[in-house]
JSON list of C-alpha atoms in Angstrom, two decimals:
[
{"chain": "A", "resi": 1, "resn": "UNK", "atom": "CA", "xyz": [43.54, -6.43, -101.65]},
{"chain": "A", "resi": 2, "resn": "UNK", "atom": "CA", "xyz": [47.29, -5.12, -101.87]},
{"chain": "A", "resi": 3, "resn": "UNK", "atom": "CA", "xyz": [47.30, -3.08, -104.55]},
{"chain": "A", "resi": 4, "resn": "UNK", "atom": "CA", "xyz": [45.04, -0.89, -103.10]},
{"chain": "A", "resi": 5, "resn": "UNK", "atom": "CA", "xyz": [46.64, -0.88, -99.72]},
{"chain": "A", "resi": 6, "resn": "UNK", "atom": "CA", "xyz": [50.72, -0.64, -100.95]},
{"chain": "A", "resi": 7, "resn": "UNK", "atom": "CA", "xyz": [48.81, 2.28, -103.54]},
{"chain": "A", "resi": 8, "resn": "UNK", "atom": "CA", "xyz": [47.69, 4.62, -101.72]},
{"chain": "A", "resi": 9, "resn": "UNK", "atom": "CA", "xyz": [49.84, 7.01, -100.34]},
{"chain": "A", "resi": 10, "resn": "UNK", "atom": "CA", "xyz": [47.67, 8.44, -97.65]},
{"chain": "A", "resi": 11, "resn": "UNK", "atom": "CA", "xyz": [49.75, 12.20, -95.75]},
{"chain": "A", "resi": 12, "resn": "UNK", "atom": "CA", "xyz": [47.22, 12.62, -92.66]},
{"chain": "A", "resi": 13, "resn": "UNK", "atom": "CA", "xyz": [46.23, 15.70, -90.65]},
{"chain": "A", "resi": 14, "resn": "UNK", "atom": "CA", "xyz": [44.57, 15.40, -87.04]},
{"chain": "A", "resi": 15, "resn": "UNK", "atom": "CA", "xyz": [43.20, 18.12, -84.93]},
{"chain": "A", "resi": 16, "resn": "UNK", "atom": "CA", "xyz": [42.30, 17.29, -81.91]},
{"chain": "A", "resi": 17, "resn": "UNK", "atom": "CA", "xyz": [39.57, 19.35, -80.88]},
{"chain": "A", "resi": 18, "resn": "UNK", "atom": "CA", "xyz": [36.20, 19.04, -78.72]},
{"chain": "A", "resi": 19, "resn": "UNK", "atom": "CA", "xyz": [33.19, 17.66, -80.44]},
{"chain": "A", "resi": 20, "resn": "UNK", "atom": "CA", "xyz": [31.08, 20.56, -79.16]},
{"chain": "A", "resi": 21, "resn": "UNK", "atom": "CA", "xyz": [31.50, 22.98, -81.82]},
{"chain": "A", "resi": 22, "resn": "UNK", "atom": "CA", "xyz": [33.25, 21.82, -85.34]},
{"chain": "A", "resi": 23, "resn": "UNK", "atom": "CA", "xyz": [32.40, 23.79, -87.11]},
{"chain": "A", "resi": 24, "resn": "UNK", "atom": "CA", "xyz": [33.46, 26.92, -85.23]},
{"chain": "A", "resi": 25, "resn": "UNK", "atom": "CA", "xyz": [37.30, 25.37, -84.53]},
{"chain": "A", "resi": 26, "resn": "UNK", "atom": "CA", "xyz": [39.64, 25.92, -87.72]},
{"chain": "A", "resi": 27, "resn": "UNK", "atom": "CA", "xyz": [43.23, 27.36, -86.59]},
{"chain": "A", "resi": 28, "resn": "UNK", "atom": "CA", "xyz": [44.24, 30.77, -88.05]},
{"chain": "A", "resi": 29, "resn": "UNK", "atom": "CA", "xyz": [46.69, 30.78, -90.80]},
{"chain": "A", "resi": 30, "resn": "UNK", "atom": "CA", "xyz": [49.80, 31.44, -89.78]},
{"chain": "A", "resi": 31, "resn": "UNK", "atom": "CA", "xyz": [51.38, 34.93, -90.59]},
{"chain": "A", "resi": 32, "resn": "UNK", "atom": "CA", "xyz": [52.80, 35.42, -94.00]},
{"chain": "A", "resi": 33, "resn": "UNK", "atom": "CA", "xyz": [56.42, 36.02, -92.84]},
{"chain": "A", "resi": 34, "resn": "UNK", "atom": "CA", "xyz": [56.30, 32.74, -90.63]},
{"chain": "A", "resi": 35, "resn": "UNK", "atom": "CA", "xyz": [56.53, 29.78, -92.24]},
{"chain": "A", "resi": 36, "resn": "UNK", "atom": "CA", "xyz": [54.74, 27.39, -92.30]},
{"chain": "A", "resi": 37, "resn": "UNK", "atom": "CA", "xyz": [54.56, 24.30, -89.83]},
{"chain": "A", "resi": 38, "resn": "UNK", "atom": "CA", "xyz": [55.02, 20.60, -92.04]},
{"chain": "A", "resi": 39, "resn": "UNK", "atom": "CA", "xyz": [52.01, 18.41, -91.46]},
{"chain": "A", "resi": 40, "resn": "UNK", "atom": "CA", "xyz": [53.39, 15.54, -89.86]},
{"chain": "A", "resi": 41, "resn": "UNK", "atom": "CA", "xyz": [54.07, 12.36, -92.56]},
{"chain": "A", "resi": 42, "resn": "UNK", "atom": "CA", "xyz": [51.70, 9.90, -91.33]},
{"chain": "A", "resi": 43, "resn": "UNK", "atom": "CA", "xyz": [49.47, 7.43, -92.79]},
{"chain": "A", "resi": 44, "resn": "UNK", "atom": "CA", "xyz": [45.97, 6.94, -92.40]},
{"chain": "A", "resi": 45, "resn": "UNK", "atom": "CA", "xyz": [43.72, 4.57, -93.53]},
{"chain": "A", "resi": 46, "resn": "UNK", "atom": "CA", "xyz": [39.84, 4.41, -93.66]},
{"chain": "A", "resi": 47, "resn": "UNK", "atom": "CA", "xyz": [38.49, 0.86, -95.09]},
{"chain": "A", "resi": 48, "resn": "UNK", "atom": "CA", "xyz": [34.98, 0.42, -94.80]},
{"chain": "A", "resi": 49, "resn": "UNK", "atom": "CA", "xyz": [34.01, -3.56, -94.64]},
{"chain": "A", "resi": 50, "resn": "UNK", "atom": "CA", "xyz": [30.36, -4.03, -95.86]},
{"chain": "A", "resi": 51, "resn": "UNK", "atom": "CA", "xyz": [28.97, -7.81, -95.14]},
{"chain": "A", "resi": 52, "resn": "UNK", "atom": "CA", "xyz": [25.85, -8.51, -95.03]},
{"chain": "A", "resi": 53, "resn": "UNK", "atom": "CA", "xyz": [25.28, -9.26, -91.16]},
{"chain": "A", "resi": 54, "resn": "UNK", "atom": "CA", "xyz": [25.67, -13.25, -90.96]},
{"chain": "A", "resi": 55, "resn": "UNK", "atom": "CA", "xyz": [28.47, -12.76, -91.67]},
{"chain": "A", "resi": 56, "resn": "UNK", "atom": "CA", "xyz": [30.37, -9.99, -89.81]},
{"chain": "A", "resi": 57, "resn": "UNK", "atom": "CA", "xyz": [30.52, -12.48, -87.05]},
{"chain": "A", "resi": 58, "resn": "UNK", "atom": "CA", "xyz": [33.28, -13.74, -89.17]},
{"chain": "A", "resi": 59, "resn": "UNK", "atom": "CA", "xyz": [34.53, -10.89, -90.03]},
{"chain": "A", "resi": 60, "resn": "UNK", "atom": "CA", "xyz": [34.57, -9.85, -87.02]},
{"chain": "A", "resi": 61, "resn": "UNK", "atom": "CA", "xyz": [36.96, -13.07, -85.99]},
{"chain": "A", "resi": 62, "resn": "UNK", "atom": "CA", "xyz": [38.83, -12.64, -88.73]},
{"chain": "A", "resi": 63, "resn": "UNK", "atom": "CA", "xyz": [39.80, -8.96, -87.77]},
{"chain": "A", "resi": 64, "resn": "UNK", "atom": "CA", "xyz": [40.91, -10.04, -84.20]},
{"chain": "A", "resi": 65, "resn": "UNK", "atom": "CA", "xyz": [43.36, -12.34, -85.63]},
{"chain": "A", "resi": 66, "resn": "UNK", "atom": "CA", "xyz": [44.71, -9.41, -88.49]},
{"chain": "A", "resi": 67, "resn": "UNK", "atom": "CA", "xyz": [44.88, -6.83, -85.30]},
{"chain": "A", "resi": 68, "resn": "UNK", "atom": "CA", "xyz": [47.40, -7.95, -82.89]},
{"chain": "A", "resi": 69, "resn": "UNK", "atom": "CA", "xyz": [49.81, -8.73, -85.50]},
{"chain": "A", "resi": 70, "resn": "UNK", "atom": "CA", "xyz": [49.52, -5.73, -87.37]},
{"chain": "A", "resi": 71, "resn": "UNK", "atom": "CA", "xyz": [50.08, -4.12, -84.60]},
{"chain": "A", "resi": 72, "resn": "UNK", "atom": "CA", "xyz": [54.13, -4.74, -83.36]},
{"chain": "A", "resi": 73, "resn": "UNK", "atom": "CA", "xyz": [54.76, -4.46, -87.87]},
{"chain": "A", "resi": 74, "resn": "UNK", "atom": "CA", "xyz": [57.06, -2.38, -87.34]},
{"chain": "A", "resi": 75, "resn": "UNK", "atom": "CA", "xyz": [55.99, 1.31, -87.70]},
{"chain": "A", "resi": 76, "resn": "UNK", "atom": "CA", "xyz": [51.94, 1.12, -86.41]},
{"chain": "A", "resi": 77, "resn": "UNK", "atom": "CA", "xyz": [50.78, 3.23, -85.13]},
{"chain": "A", "resi": 78, "resn": "UNK", "atom": "CA", "xyz": [46.73, 2.21, -85.06]},
{"chain": "A", "resi": 79, "resn": "UNK", "atom": "CA", "xyz": [45.53, -0.53, -85.55]},
{"chain": "A", "resi": 80, "resn": "UNK", "atom": "CA", "xyz": [41.70, -1.55, -85.32]},
{"chain": "A", "resi": 81, "resn": "UNK", "atom": "CA", "xyz": [38.00, -2.57, -86.54]},
{"chain": "A", "resi": 82, "resn": "UNK", "atom": "CA", "xyz": [35.02, -0.51, -85.12]},
{"chain": "A", "resi": 83, "resn": "UNK", "atom": "CA", "xyz": [31.90, -2.09, -85.94]},
{"chain": "A", "resi": 84, "resn": "UNK", "atom": "CA", "xyz": [28.53, 0.06, -86.67]},
{"chain": "A", "resi": 85, "resn": "UNK", "atom": "CA", "xyz": [26.25, 0.83, -83.89]},
{"chain": "A", "resi": 86, "resn": "UNK", "atom": "CA", "xyz": [23.14, 1.47, -86.70]},
{"chain": "A", "resi": 87, "resn": "UNK", "atom": "CA", "xyz": [23.66, -0.87, -89.86]},
{"chain": "A", "resi": 88, "resn": "UNK", "atom": "CA", "xyz": [24.32, -4.91, -88.97]},
{"chain": "A", "resi": 89, "resn": "UNK", "atom": "CA", "xyz": [27.42, -6.05, -91.70]},
{"chain": "A", "resi": 90, "resn": "UNK", "atom": "CA", "xyz": [28.71, -2.59, -91.78]},
{"chain": "A", "resi": 91, "resn": "UNK", "atom": "CA", "xyz": [32.24, -2.43, -90.21]},
{"chain": "A", "resi": 92, "resn": "UNK", "atom": "CA", "xyz": [35.38, -0.13, -90.74]},
{"chain": "A", "resi": 93, "resn": "UNK", "atom": "CA", "xyz": [39.31, -0.70, -90.50]},
{"chain": "A", "resi": 94, "resn": "UNK", "atom": "CA", "xyz": [40.91, 1.61, -88.88]},
{"chain": "A", "resi": 95, "resn": "UNK", "atom": "CA", "xyz": [44.82, 2.18, -88.59]},
{"chain": "A", "resi": 96, "resn": "UNK", "atom": "CA", "xyz": [47.65, 4.33, -89.34]},
{"chain": "A", "resi": 97, "resn": "UNK", "atom": "CA", "xyz": [50.83, 3.75, -90.44]},
{"chain": "A", "resi": 98, "resn": "UNK", "atom": "CA", "xyz": [53.97, 5.67, -89.39]},
{"chain": "A", "resi": 99, "resn": "UNK", "atom": "CA", "xyz": [55.18, 6.33, -93.19]},
{"chain": "A", "resi": 100, "resn": "UNK", "atom": "CA", "xyz": [54.61, 4.10, -96.91]},
{"chain": "A", "resi": 101, "resn": "UNK", "atom": "CA", "xyz": [57.44, 1.54, -96.69]},
{"chain": "A", "resi": 102, "resn": "UNK", "atom": "CA", "xyz": [56.27, 0.52, -92.79]},
{"chain": "A", "resi": 103, "resn": "UNK", "atom": "CA", "xyz": [53.06, -0.08, -95.13]},
{"chain": "A", "resi": 104, "resn": "UNK", "atom": "CA", "xyz": [54.69, -1.50, -98.33]},
{"chain": "A", "resi": 105, "resn": "UNK", "atom": "CA", "xyz": [56.00, -4.25, -95.22]},
{"chain": "A", "resi": 106, "resn": "UNK", "atom": "CA", "xyz": [52.83, -5.13, -94.47]},
{"chain": "A", "resi": 107, "resn": "UNK", "atom": "CA", "xyz": [50.82, -5.19, -97.65]},
{"chain": "A", "resi": 108, "resn": "UNK", "atom": "CA", "xyz": [53.56, -7.57, -97.30]},
{"chain": "A", "resi": 109, "resn": "UNK", "atom": "CA", "xyz": [53.18, -9.83, -94.73]},
{"chain": "A", "resi": 110, "resn": "UNK", "atom": "CA", "xyz": [52.00, -13.43, -94.30]},
{"chain": "A", "resi": 111, "resn": "UNK", "atom": "CA", "xyz": [49.71, -11.78, -91.74]},
{"chain": "A", "resi": 112, "resn": "UNK", "atom": "CA", "xyz": [47.92, -10.00, -94.14]},
{"chain": "A", "resi": 113, "resn": "UNK", "atom": "CA", "xyz": [48.23, -11.83, -97.25]},
{"chain": "A", "resi": 114, "resn": "UNK", "atom": "CA", "xyz": [46.71, -14.80, -95.36]},
{"chain": "A", "resi": 115, "resn": "UNK", "atom": "CA", "xyz": [43.70, -12.77, -93.70]},
{"chain": "A", "resi": 116, "resn": "UNK", "atom": "CA", "xyz": [42.33, -9.53, -95.54]},
{"chain": "A", "resi": 117, "resn": "UNK", "atom": "CA", "xyz": [42.34, -11.72, -98.67]},
{"chain": "A", "resi": 118, "resn": "UNK", "atom": "CA", "xyz": [39.41, -13.91, -95.90]},
{"chain": "A", "resi": 119, "resn": "UNK", "atom": "CA", "xyz": [38.18, -10.89, -95.63]},
{"chain": "A", "resi": 120, "resn": "UNK", "atom": "CA", "xyz": [37.74, -8.94, -98.59]},
{"chain": "A", "resi": 121, "resn": "UNK", "atom": "CA", "xyz": [35.65, -12.40, -99.75]},
{"chain": "A", "resi": 122, "resn": "UNK", "atom": "CA", "xyz": [33.27, -12.21, -96.81]},
{"chain": "A", "resi": 123, "resn": "UNK", "atom": "CA", "xyz": [31.51, -7.72, -98.54]},
{"chain": "A", "resi": 124, "resn": "UNK", "atom": "CA", "xyz": [32.86, -4.96, -100.97]},
{"chain": "A", "resi": 125, "resn": "UNK", "atom": "CA", "xyz": [36.56, -3.43, -99.09]},
{"chain": "A", "resi": 126, "resn": "UNK", "atom": "CA", "xyz": [37.50, -0.20, -99.92]},
{"chain": "A", "resi": 127, "resn": "UNK", "atom": "CA", "xyz": [39.52, 2.42, -98.85]},
{"chain": "A", "resi": 128, "resn": "UNK", "atom": "CA", "xyz": [38.84, 6.00, -97.43]},
{"chain": "A", "resi": 129, "resn": "UNK", "atom": "CA", "xyz": [42.08, 7.91, -98.55]},
{"chain": "A", "resi": 130, "resn": "UNK", "atom": "CA", "xyz": [42.71, 10.66, -96.52]},
{"chain": "A", "resi": 131, "resn": "UNK", "atom": "CA", "xyz": [45.32, 13.66, -97.44]},
{"chain": "A", "resi": 132, "resn": "UNK", "atom": "CA", "xyz": [46.19, 17.53, -96.01]},
{"chain": "A", "resi": 133, "resn": "UNK", "atom": "CA", "xyz": [46.92, 18.09, -100.16]},
{"chain": "A", "resi": 134, "resn": "UNK", "atom": "CA", "xyz": [42.89, 17.81, -101.65]},
{"chain": "A", "resi": 135, "resn": "UNK", "atom": "CA", "xyz": [41.48, 20.30, -102.91]},
{"chain": "A", "resi": 136, "resn": "UNK", "atom": "CA", "xyz": [38.69, 19.34, -102.53]},
{"chain": "A", "resi": 137, "resn": "UNK", "atom": "CA", "xyz": [35.72, 20.62, -99.82]},
{"chain": "A", "resi": 138, "resn": "UNK", "atom": "CA", "xyz": [34.66, 17.32, -98.17]},
{"chain": "A", "resi": 139, "resn": "UNK", "atom": "CA", "xyz": [34.57, 17.11, -94.78]},
{"chain": "A", "resi": 140, "resn": "UNK", "atom": "CA", "xyz": [34.95, 13.70, -92.96]},
{"chain": "A", "resi": 141, "resn": "UNK", "atom": "CA", "xyz": [34.80, 13.54, -89.05]},
{"chain": "A", "resi": 142, "resn": "UNK", "atom": "CA", "xyz": [36.35, 11.30, -87.02]},
{"chain": "A", "resi": 143, "resn": "UNK", "atom": "CA", "xyz": [35.34, 11.66, -83.24]},
{"chain": "A", "resi": 144, "resn": "UNK", "atom": "CA", "xyz": [36.77, 9.63, -80.84]},
{"chain": "A", "resi": 145, "resn": "UNK", "atom": "CA", "xyz": [34.60, 9.01, -77.51]},
{"chain": "A", "resi": 146, "resn": "UNK", "atom": "CA", "xyz": [35.85, 6.66, -74.11]},
{"chain": "A", "resi": 147, "resn": "UNK", "atom": "CA", "xyz": [33.16, 6.37, -72.07]},
{"chain": "A", "resi": 148, "resn": "UNK", "atom": "CA", "xyz": [34.30, 5.15, -68.51]},
{"chain": "A", "resi": 149, "resn": "UNK", "atom": "CA", "xyz": [32.97, 2.37, -68.15]},
{"chain": "A", "resi": 150, "resn": "UNK", "atom": "CA", "xyz": [29.58, 0.18, -69.78]},
{"chain": "A", "resi": 151, "resn": "UNK", "atom": "CA", "xyz": [26.49, 2.05, -67.95]},
{"chain": "A", "resi": 152, "resn": "UNK", "atom": "CA", "xyz": [27.67, 5.41, -69.17]},
{"chain": "A", "resi": 153, "resn": "UNK", "atom": "CA", "xyz": [28.65, 3.11, -72.42]},
{"chain": "A", "resi": 154, "resn": "UNK", "atom": "CA", "xyz": [25.19, 2.74, -73.87]},
{"chain": "A", "resi": 155, "resn": "UNK", "atom": "CA", "xyz": [23.80, 5.74, -72.72]},
{"chain": "A", "resi": 156, "resn": "UNK", "atom": "CA", "xyz": [26.23, 7.63, -75.02]},
{"chain": "A", "resi": 157, "resn": "UNK", "atom": "CA", "xyz": [24.99, 4.71, -77.70]},
{"chain": "A", "resi": 158, "resn": "UNK", "atom": "CA", "xyz": [21.61, 5.07, -76.94]},
{"chain": "A", "resi": 159, "resn": "UNK", "atom": "CA", "xyz": [21.97, 9.50, -77.51]},
{"chain": "A", "resi": 160, "resn": "UNK", "atom": "CA", "xyz": [24.00, 9.26, -79.90]},
{"chain": "A", "resi": 161, "resn": "UNK", "atom": "CA", "xyz": [22.07, 6.72, -82.40]},
{"chain": "A", "resi": 162, "resn": "UNK", "atom": "CA", "xyz": [19.69, 10.15, -81.86]},
{"chain": "A", "resi": 163, "resn": "UNK", "atom": "CA", "xyz": [22.15, 12.52, -83.11]},
{"chain": "A", "resi": 164, "resn": "UNK", "atom": "CA", "xyz": [22.59, 9.86, -85.47]},
{"chain": "A", "resi": 165, "resn": "UNK", "atom": "CA", "xyz": [19.01, 9.80, -86.67]},
{"chain": "A", "resi": 166, "resn": "UNK", "atom": "CA", "xyz": [18.89, 13.77, -86.90]},
{"chain": "A", "resi": 167, "resn": "UNK", "atom": "CA", "xyz": [21.75, 13.95, -87.95]},
{"chain": "A", "resi": 168, "resn": "UNK", "atom": "CA", "xyz": [21.08, 12.47, -91.25]},
{"chain": "A", "resi": 169, "resn": "UNK", "atom": "CA", "xyz": [18.66, 14.41, -91.75]},
{"chain": "A", "resi": 170, "resn": "UNK", "atom": "CA", "xyz": [20.80, 17.09, -92.41]},
{"chain": "A", "resi": 171, "resn": "UNK", "atom": "CA", "xyz": [20.87, 18.96, -95.54]},
{"chain": "A", "resi": 172, "resn": "UNK", "atom": "CA", "xyz": [24.35, 18.43, -96.22]},
{"chain": "A", "resi": 173, "resn": "UNK", "atom": "CA", "xyz": [25.18, 14.80, -94.33]},
{"chain": "A", "resi": 174, "resn": "UNK", "atom": "CA", "xyz": [27.50, 12.04, -96.62]},
{"chain": "A", "resi": 175, "resn": "UNK", "atom": "CA", "xyz": [27.96, 9.95, -93.56]},
{"chain": "A", "resi": 176, "resn": "UNK", "atom": "CA", "xyz": [26.88, 9.62, -90.22]},
{"chain": "A", "resi": 177, "resn": "UNK", "atom": "CA", "xyz": [26.97, 6.90, -87.73]},
{"chain": "A", "resi": 178, "resn": "UNK", "atom": "CA", "xyz": [27.88, 5.22, -84.27]},
{"chain": "A", "resi": 179, "resn": "UNK", "atom": "CA", "xyz": [30.80, 3.06, -84.69]},
{"chain": "A", "resi": 180, "resn": "UNK", "atom": "CA", "xyz": [32.38, 0.43, -81.62]},
{"chain": "A", "resi": 181, "resn": "UNK", "atom": "CA", "xyz": [35.94, -0.78, -81.97]},
{"chain": "A", "resi": 182, "resn": "UNK", "atom": "CA", "xyz": [36.27, -4.85, -81.75]},
{"chain": "A", "resi": 183, "resn": "UNK", "atom": "CA", "xyz": [39.65, -4.45, -79.66]},
{"chain": "A", "resi": 184, "resn": "UNK", "atom": "CA", "xyz": [38.44, -2.23, -77.23]},
{"chain": "A", "resi": 185, "resn": "UNK", "atom": "CA", "xyz": [35.83, -2.20, -75.41]},
{"chain": "A", "resi": 186, "resn": "UNK", "atom": "CA", "xyz": [35.73, 1.11, -73.97]},
{"chain": "A", "resi": 187, "resn": "UNK", "atom": "CA", "xyz": [36.35, 3.43, -77.54]},
{"chain": "A", "resi": 188, "resn": "UNK", "atom": "CA", "xyz": [34.40, 4.49, -79.55]},
{"chain": "A", "resi": 189, "resn": "UNK", "atom": "CA", "xyz": [33.57, 6.93, -82.96]},
{"chain": "A", "resi": 190, "resn": "UNK", "atom": "CA", "xyz": [31.55, 8.98, -83.75]},
{"chain": "A", "resi": 191, "resn": "UNK", "atom": "CA", "xyz": [31.93, 9.17, -87.89]},
{"chain": "A", "resi": 192, "resn": "UNK", "atom": "CA", "xyz": [30.37, 11.52, -90.09]},
{"chain": "A", "resi": 193, "resn": "UNK", "atom": "CA", "xyz": [30.47, 12.36, -93.42]},
{"chain": "A", "resi": 194, "resn": "UNK", "atom": "CA", "xyz": [29.82, 16.45, -95.03]},
{"chain": "A", "resi": 195, "resn": "UNK", "atom": "CA", "xyz": [29.64, 17.91, -98.47]},
{"chain": "A", "resi": 196, "resn": "UNK", "atom": "CA", "xyz": [30.76, 20.64, -97.00]},
{"chain": "A", "resi": 197, "resn": "UNK", "atom": "CA", "xyz": [31.57, 23.58, -94.83]},
{"chain": "A", "resi": 198, "resn": "UNK", "atom": "CA", "xyz": [28.61, 25.52, -94.57]},
{"chain": "A", "resi": 199, "resn": "UNK", "atom": "CA", "xyz": [26.45, 21.96, -94.07]},
{"chain": "A", "resi": 200, "resn": "UNK", "atom": "CA", "xyz": [29.47, 21.60, -90.56]},
{"chain": "A", "resi": 201, "resn": "UNK", "atom": "CA", "xyz": [27.98, 24.78, -89.76]},
{"chain": "A", "resi": 202, "resn": "UNK", "atom": "CA", "xyz": [24.40, 24.24, -90.03]},
{"chain": "A", "resi": 203, "resn": "UNK", "atom": "CA", "xyz": [24.36, 21.14, -87.67]},
{"chain": "A", "resi": 204, "resn": "UNK", "atom": "CA", "xyz": [26.90, 22.34, -85.51]},
{"chain": "A", "resi": 205, "resn": "UNK", "atom": "CA", "xyz": [24.22, 25.22, -85.10]},
{"chain": "A", "resi": 206, "resn": "UNK", "atom": "CA", "xyz": [21.63, 22.67, -85.12]},
{"chain": "A", "resi": 207, "resn": "UNK", "atom": "CA", "xyz": [19.37, 21.61, -81.89]},
{"chain": "A", "resi": 208, "resn": "UNK", "atom": "CA", "xyz": [19.98, 18.61, -82.52]},
{"chain": "A", "resi": 209, "resn": "UNK", "atom": "CA", "xyz": [23.46, 18.95, -81.77]},
{"chain": "A", "resi": 210, "resn": "UNK", "atom": "CA", "xyz": [23.85, 21.66, -79.00]},
{"chain": "A", "resi": 211, "resn": "UNK", "atom": "CA", "xyz": [21.68, 19.52, -77.25]},
{"chain": "A", "resi": 212, "resn": "UNK", "atom": "CA", "xyz": [22.55, 16.32, -77.74]},
{"chain": "A", "resi": 213, "resn": "UNK", "atom": "CA", "xyz": [26.18, 16.61, -77.65]},
{"chain": "A", "resi": 214, "resn": "UNK", "atom": "CA", "xyz": [27.10, 18.02, -74.68]},
{"chain": "A", "resi": 215, "resn": "UNK", "atom": "CA", "xyz": [26.00, 15.72, -72.91]},
{"chain": "A", "resi": 216, "resn": "UNK", "atom": "CA", "xyz": [27.43, 12.60, -74.67]},
{"chain": "A", "resi": 217, "resn": "UNK", "atom": "CA", "xyz": [30.11, 14.83, -73.24]},
{"chain": "A", "resi": 218, "resn": "UNK", "atom": "CA", "xyz": [29.65, 14.57, -70.13]},
{"chain": "A", "resi": 219, "resn": "UNK", "atom": "CA", "xyz": [28.72, 10.76, -70.55]},
{"chain": "A", "resi": 220, "resn": "UNK", "atom": "CA", "xyz": [31.88, 10.33, -72.17]},
{"chain": "A", "resi": 221, "resn": "UNK", "atom": "CA", "xyz": [35.71, 9.65, -69.62]},
{"chain": "A", "resi": 222, "resn": "UNK", "atom": "CA", "xyz": [37.52, 11.74, -73.11]},
{"chain": "A", "resi": 223, "resn": "UNK", "atom": "CA", "xyz": [37.00, 13.02, -76.64]},
{"chain": "A", "resi": 224, "resn": "UNK", "atom": "CA", "xyz": [38.52, 14.09, -79.72]},
{"chain": "A", "resi": 225, "resn": "UNK", "atom": "CA", "xyz": [38.00, 14.35, -83.09]},
{"chain": "A", "resi": 226, "resn": "UNK", "atom": "CA", "xyz": [40.34, 14.03, -86.52]},
{"chain": "A", "resi": 227, "resn": "UNK", "atom": "CA", "xyz": [39.33, 16.78, -89.35]},
{"chain": "A", "resi": 228, "resn": "UNK", "atom": "CA", "xyz": [40.44, 15.86, -92.56]},
{"chain": "A", "resi": 229, "resn": "UNK", "atom": "CA", "xyz": [38.76, 17.68, -95.82]},
{"chain": "A", "resi": 230, "resn": "UNK", "atom": "CA", "xyz": [38.39, 15.10, -99.73]}
]
């Protein structure tokens, strides 16, 4: 497990935009005569942890031990765990690091080397590495949604579940789910993967997307997107 985390050199580029029109929101290419700005050099890890439903609470408890101490590590920008609202036992470790040395140092800490193997023993832990240099056509989207309160959170989850069920039938969908943070009560994530841009464009024009996403936006305190190629 340690080798997996330390071996990933991930340079993430995040595009924070409205979730209402994901397919159409592409940045224009820089003029040929002007230099293109370099992408920020941070490291994003999406690490799915799949356990049986009866082991989910144990995995979450371990994550709650790991998260606060990891957030104190030098170079830590984000560290959290999200839980699927539709698939019992599907969890996501979500972290961002300033650079590779920060990630390497974290991977050598006593809290990492003690807690992560315990989490790994509970189920299947994998790494999703996202890089702007990738030449693939697969698109990963993390759409962050902040609920206003418990009432709006429940409404958002209900509408998101409807969106998930319909979107999983769309052509070109690879993954689509609604996740909730195990440490931040109002933080949700629509987690999706698409085969290619035409599939995402068709989804963004679908009746279920154009109806449900604005309704979710209306209930939320805020929404933002991270979009990566894989």
